[in-house]
Amino acid sequence: QGNLNWMRSREATIQSPVWRGRENELRPFGDPKASDSANLDSAAELLLRSGRSPAEAMMMLVPEAYKNHPTLSVKYPEVIDFYEYYKGQMEAWDGPALLLFSDGRTVGACLDRNGLRPARYWKTSDGFVYVASEVGVIPMDESKVVMKGRLGPGMMITVDLETGQVLENTEVKKNVASAKPYGTWLQESTRSIKPVNFQSSPVMDNETILRHQQ
């Protein structure tokens, strides 16, 4: 319900030339009777049909824990800029563990920031890429394995079905984040609010506070 509420709080601002003025047909977003997975699928499809790539949509919906990330902050600051840019436009979708996604041309898998679901992947010399919870799920000739690894928290792997190109986590994130000048947009648009000294004790009684909160 929280995920649906966040999406609905944003739906008034849905606007794109892709929809040609038909944004009202997209509202209200989601189905409260459907499962969380079904509503996440709807959110991903909305982003895809608005012109996003599958990897970009997944990075927006299920961002990794990028704050103080040792690799990203040093080697890939543009990825942090991407996450910072969309942090103010899209709340992270809570709940999913392992996500498999495709738009017909690209197929991929990603783990959420907690990484509680095991996911291993391997590529073989005869052109297959497998993703499974563990090694040994499918019988295969080990001599054909040319690449293998595991998805950690917030990590992603994608396969281009037309070219056969397999991209691992950092390559996927770098390609998406380098597509647009997110860092420049952040510098131009971000306003910092100075910290203030909040009052140490309430100035209203509990009943008044509750009414204001509601």
Short mmCIF file of C-alpha atoms in Angstrom, two decimals, residues 192-196:
data_model
loop_
_atom_site.label_atom_id
_atom_site.label_comp_id
_atom_site.label_asym_id
_atom_site.label_seq_id
_atom_site.Cartn_x
_atom_site.Cartn_y
_atom_site.Cartn_z
CA SER A 192 20.13 23.46 -0.20
CA ILE A 193 18.14 24.25 2.94
CA LYS A 194 20.20 25.36 5.90
CA PRO A 195 19.68 23.42 9.14
CA VAL A 196 17.63 25.13 11.82
#
